[in-house]
Amino acid sequence: MGKYFRKKVLVYLITFVLAITINWMIPRAMPGNPIQIMLSRITVTPDTKAKMQTYYKELFGLDKPWIIQYLNYWKSIFTGNLGRSISFGLRPVGDILSNAVIFDFLLMFPALLLSFIFGNKLGAVSGVNKRVDNILMPVFYFLTSAPYFWFAVILSFIFGMQLNIFPLGGAYGQFVLPGFSLHFILDFLYHWFLPFMSLFAIMLGQWAIGMRNMIIYEMGTNYSRFMEAMGSRRGLIRRYAYRNGILPQVTGLGIRLGQFIGGALATEIVFQYPGLGYILFRAIIDQDYFLLQGIFLFIILLMLVANFTVDIIYMFLDPRVRVSFSGGSQ
Amino acid sequence: MRSGKEISAYLKNHPNLYFTVHNKKVVLGLSMFLFFALLALLGTLLTPYNYSDIAGGSALPPNAKHILGTTQLGEDVFSQVIYGLRATFITGLIAGGLATLIGISVGFLAGYYGGSLLDEGLMMITNIMLVIPIIAVLVIISAYLRHLSVFIQALIIGSYNWPWVARAVRAQTLAIKNNPYVNLSHISSIPISRIIREDIAFNMFSYIFMAFILQFSGSVLAAATLDFIGVGPTQGISLGLIMRFAILAGAILHGYWWWMIIPGLILTLLIVSLYLINTGLDEVFNPRLREL
């Protein structure tokens, strides 16, 4: 294993432990009794209330020493016992979230991947063609500057409300049964298109601007000038510039992920798309502590997995890192 | 008063300033930015209403009395936008400033002591901060905090947004610190704080200024998203909050475009202006980009 890889894994491990600790600490550091606050928000019979109170007290384990509480919290995470949600009819939090995260994945992954591919291509064209640049760049600057959720509102308003081409919200129709039928898949794609487009378009602008600047920079470097002086084809020089420019873009992917996930969550709220964002929205309104803690955990996991994937991709793209990974025995 | 000739002679002797005032992007961006800044500062003189006043009928489209219409409760959207714009500028200045400050401090230290244990430790913290998304932390914090002001929110955003500044400044510092003139200061036993300030920081001034601009827009966007999700300030108004209330009232379904689209448009244009300034300055400081 290379030094690069070991360091990354160490950072991710520390981050994970830190995140879990923050998650454990915050309800305990806050003023007031979270159990009472939570119970005061729901209306049930006094009998059920008393039962829930003992259930929560045991779950939090507030009467035990803090180190035991902390270890118990870790145990509950690995056994998948994240408590029950008050805003979703006392369903287990782990259950709600693992259903939701599928929708997040289906929305975010294609948007990220496709915008990366097309954004870089468009940016590269913009970087070498002044006419294209003058048309595309203002559009891209506008897209990058727009908040994700605001752009989602515009798409939803124009295509959903005014033109009535696409549905306003949800992940599939009310009368469609989820399953692997063609009918369901088509209906799913029909609902998926607008939220996907709003994420895709904004990310597209960011990649394109980044790649355009990289290409202009690379085309001015000594190796490009040397190739030009040697009489190489323009296409070949551009290809080398592109391959060099893609590396900072992959690094940028890691940096933009947090912003992207935040934007995607907000977009889901606009389209009432049943991913983590929409659940988060309801959990905040209801002050549903267990659900909030669970969402925090899932977002962190999402970030860790995504960052790790970016690192692996980087390893394949950058020969220098690849050499250190395999110990130079290519 | 200086005559026009004197000014142009002055500019010729200061090439950076000369290219700044002659760069269309900078001029356009700066005028847009100043327009919004003036609107935020003096806009309250243009409207008799406070942001929470019931000013007129429910959900009126833009008209002579309410130039941006009213909300479902009858509040004046224009007044809300003015006050929201103020919150946006406060967030941008405080959060952007704080993030830049922390970022350059960490970057200088890590870069100057590149390869040492201090550098490793600081970069470890930076990388961890990059992976923990601010949204998750703010969700947890504000779920338990009863009251959150625009100011506190800006401080939280600022103390989370610095990692990429730190990484970029570190890389630049590593490149600069091996220059002969830094070594000369070194053998002259000049204190490290002065070397960092005078030899390294001064050479990166344009870079740091541009980082601040990007931090400003990044913080403002983050704040709007957080407000929209529902972990924004509990007192006052912001552009994100206006849009949140619009969506909660079903503005898309009812077609209240003035209530949900205009605040976002103003925010977007403000950020476009910052990008214009940033790219324009990039061309000013980086002659290679100027030719295109």
Coordinates of C-alpha atoms in Angstrom, one line a residue, chain A residues 3 7 10-12 14-15 18-19 22-23 26-27 30 34 37 41 126-127 130 133 141-142 144-147 149-150 153-154 156-157 161 168 212-213 216-217 220-221 225 251 254-255 258-259 262-263 265-266 269-270 280-281 284-285 287 289 292-293 296 299-300 303-304 307, chain B residues 25 120 123-124 127-128 130-133 135-137 139-146 160 164 167 218 221 224-225 228-231 240 243-244 247-248 251-257 260-269 271-273 275-276 279 282-283 286 288-289 291-292:
Chain A
K3 CA 1.7 6.3 1.6
K7 CA -3.0 8.7 4.7
L10 CA -6.5 7.4 8.2
V11 CA -8.2 10.8 7.5
Y12 CA -11.5 9.0 6.7
I14 CA -10.7 9.9 12.0
T15 CA -13.5 11.9 10.3
L18 CA -15.2 12.5 15.0
A19 CA -18.6 12.8 13.2
I22 CA -20.3 15.1 17.5
N23 CA -23.5 13.3 16.8
I26 CA -24.7 17.5 20.8
P27 CA -28.0 16.3 22.3
M30 CA -27.8 21.2 24.7
P34 CA -34.4 16.3 24.7
I37 CA -39.0 18.3 24.3
R41 CA -44.5 17.6 20.4
S126 CA -14.8 27.0 -25.0
G127 CA -11.2 27.3 -24.0
K130 CA -13.5 32.2 -28.9
D133 CA -16.7 30.9 -25.5
Y141 CA -21.6 31.9 -15.2
F142 CA -25.3 32.4 -14.6
T144 CA -22.8 28.5 -11.4
S145 CA -24.1 31.5 -9.5
A146 CA -27.6 30.2 -9.1
P147 CA -28.5 28.4 -5.9
F149 CA -32.9 25.0 -5.2
W150 CA -33.7 28.3 -6.9
V153 CA -38.0 26.2 -8.4
I154 CA -37.7 27.8 -11.9
S156 CA -40.6 23.3 -11.6
F157 CA -42.5 26.5 -12.2
M161 CA -46.7 24.4 -13.6
L168 CA -44.5 18.9 -9.9
R212 CA -12.0 26.4 -19.8
N213 CA -9.5 28.1 -17.5
I216 CA -6.2 28.2 -21.5
Y217 CA -3.5 27.8 -18.9
G220 CA 0.2 28.6 -22.8
T221 CA 2.7 26.3 -21.0
R225 CA 4.5 25.9 -27.2
T251 CA -9.6 17.3 -7.0
G254 CA -13.8 16.3 -3.8
I255 CA -14.0 19.9 -2.7
G258 CA -20.3 19.0 0.2
Q259 CA -21.8 21.9 -1.6
G262 CA -26.4 20.4 0.3
G263 CA -27.8 21.6 -3.0
L265 CA -31.0 18.0 -0.5
A266 CA -32.6 21.4 -1.1
I269 CA -37.4 19.7 -1.0
V270 CA -38.6 21.7 -4.0
L280 CA -34.6 16.3 6.6
F281 CA -37.1 19.0 5.8
I284 CA -36.4 19.8 11.1
I285 CA -40.0 21.0 11.3
Q287 CA -37.6 18.6 15.7
Y289 CA -34.0 14.2 17.1
L292 CA -31.9 14.2 12.6
Q293 CA -29.0 12.2 14.1
F296 CA -26.4 13.4 9.9
I299 CA -24.8 12.4 5.0
I300 CA -21.4 11.8 6.6
M303 CA -19.5 12.1 1.9
L304 CA -17.0 9.5 2.9
N307 CA -14.6 11.1 -1.4
Chain B
K25 CA -15.7 42.4 -16.7
E120 CA 1.0 17.3 8.6
M123 CA -3.4 19.4 6.7
M124 CA -5.0 16.5 8.5
N127 CA -8.8 17.3 5.1
I128 CA -11.2 16.2 7.9
L130 CA -13.4 19.0 3.9
V131 CA -15.2 15.7 4.5
I132 CA -17.6 16.8 7.2
P133 CA -20.3 18.8 5.3
I135 CA -24.9 21.4 6.3
A136 CA -24.9 18.3 8.5
V137 CA -23.2 20.2 11.3
V139 CA -28.6 20.9 10.9
I140 CA -27.5 19.3 14.2
I141 CA -26.6 22.6 15.9
S142 CA -29.6 24.6 14.9
A143 CA -32.0 21.7 15.6
Y144 CA -31.0 22.1 19.3
L145 CA -30.4 25.9 19.4
R146 CA -33.6 27.8 20.1
Y160 CA -16.3 25.8 8.2
W164 CA -9.8 25.0 0.4
R167 CA -4.9 24.2 0.8
G218 CA -19.6 30.6 -1.4
L221 CA -24.8 30.5 -1.3
A224 CA -29.2 30.6 1.3
T225 CA -29.3 26.8 1.0
F228 CA -34.1 27.3 2.6
I229 CA -33.7 23.8 4.2
G230 CA -34.9 25.2 7.5
V231 CA -31.8 25.6 9.6
G240 CA -33.1 32.2 1.5
M243 CA -37.9 31.6 -0.7
R244 CA -38.5 29.1 2.1
I247 CA -42.3 27.3 -1.0
L248 CA -44.1 26.5 2.3
A251 CA -46.0 29.4 -4.3
I252 CA -45.2 27.2 -7.3
L253 CA -48.7 25.7 -7.3
H254 CA -50.3 29.1 -7.0
G255 CA -48.0 30.8 -9.5
Y256 CA -46.6 33.5 -7.1
W257 CA -43.5 33.9 -9.3
M260 CA -40.2 32.9 -5.0
I261 CA -38.2 33.7 -8.2
I262 CA -37.2 37.4 -7.8
P263 CA -35.3 37.0 -4.4
G264 CA -33.3 34.1 -6.0
L265 CA -32.7 36.1 -9.2
I266 CA -31.2 39.0 -7.1
L267 CA -29.0 36.6 -5.2
T268 CA -27.9 35.0 -8.5
L269 CA -27.1 38.3 -10.0
I271 CA -23.0 36.2 -7.3
V272 CA -22.6 36.7 -11.0
S273 CA -21.2 40.2 -10.3
Y275 CA -17.6 36.1 -10.5
L276 CA -17.2 38.8 -13.0
T279 CA -12.5 36.6 -13.5
D282 CA -7.7 37.2 -12.9
E283 CA -7.1 38.6 -16.3
N286 CA -2.5 37.0 -15.1
R288 CA -1.7 35.2 -20.2
L289 CA -5.5 35.1 -19.8
E291 CA -5.2 37.8 -24.7
L292 CA -8.3 35.7 -25.1

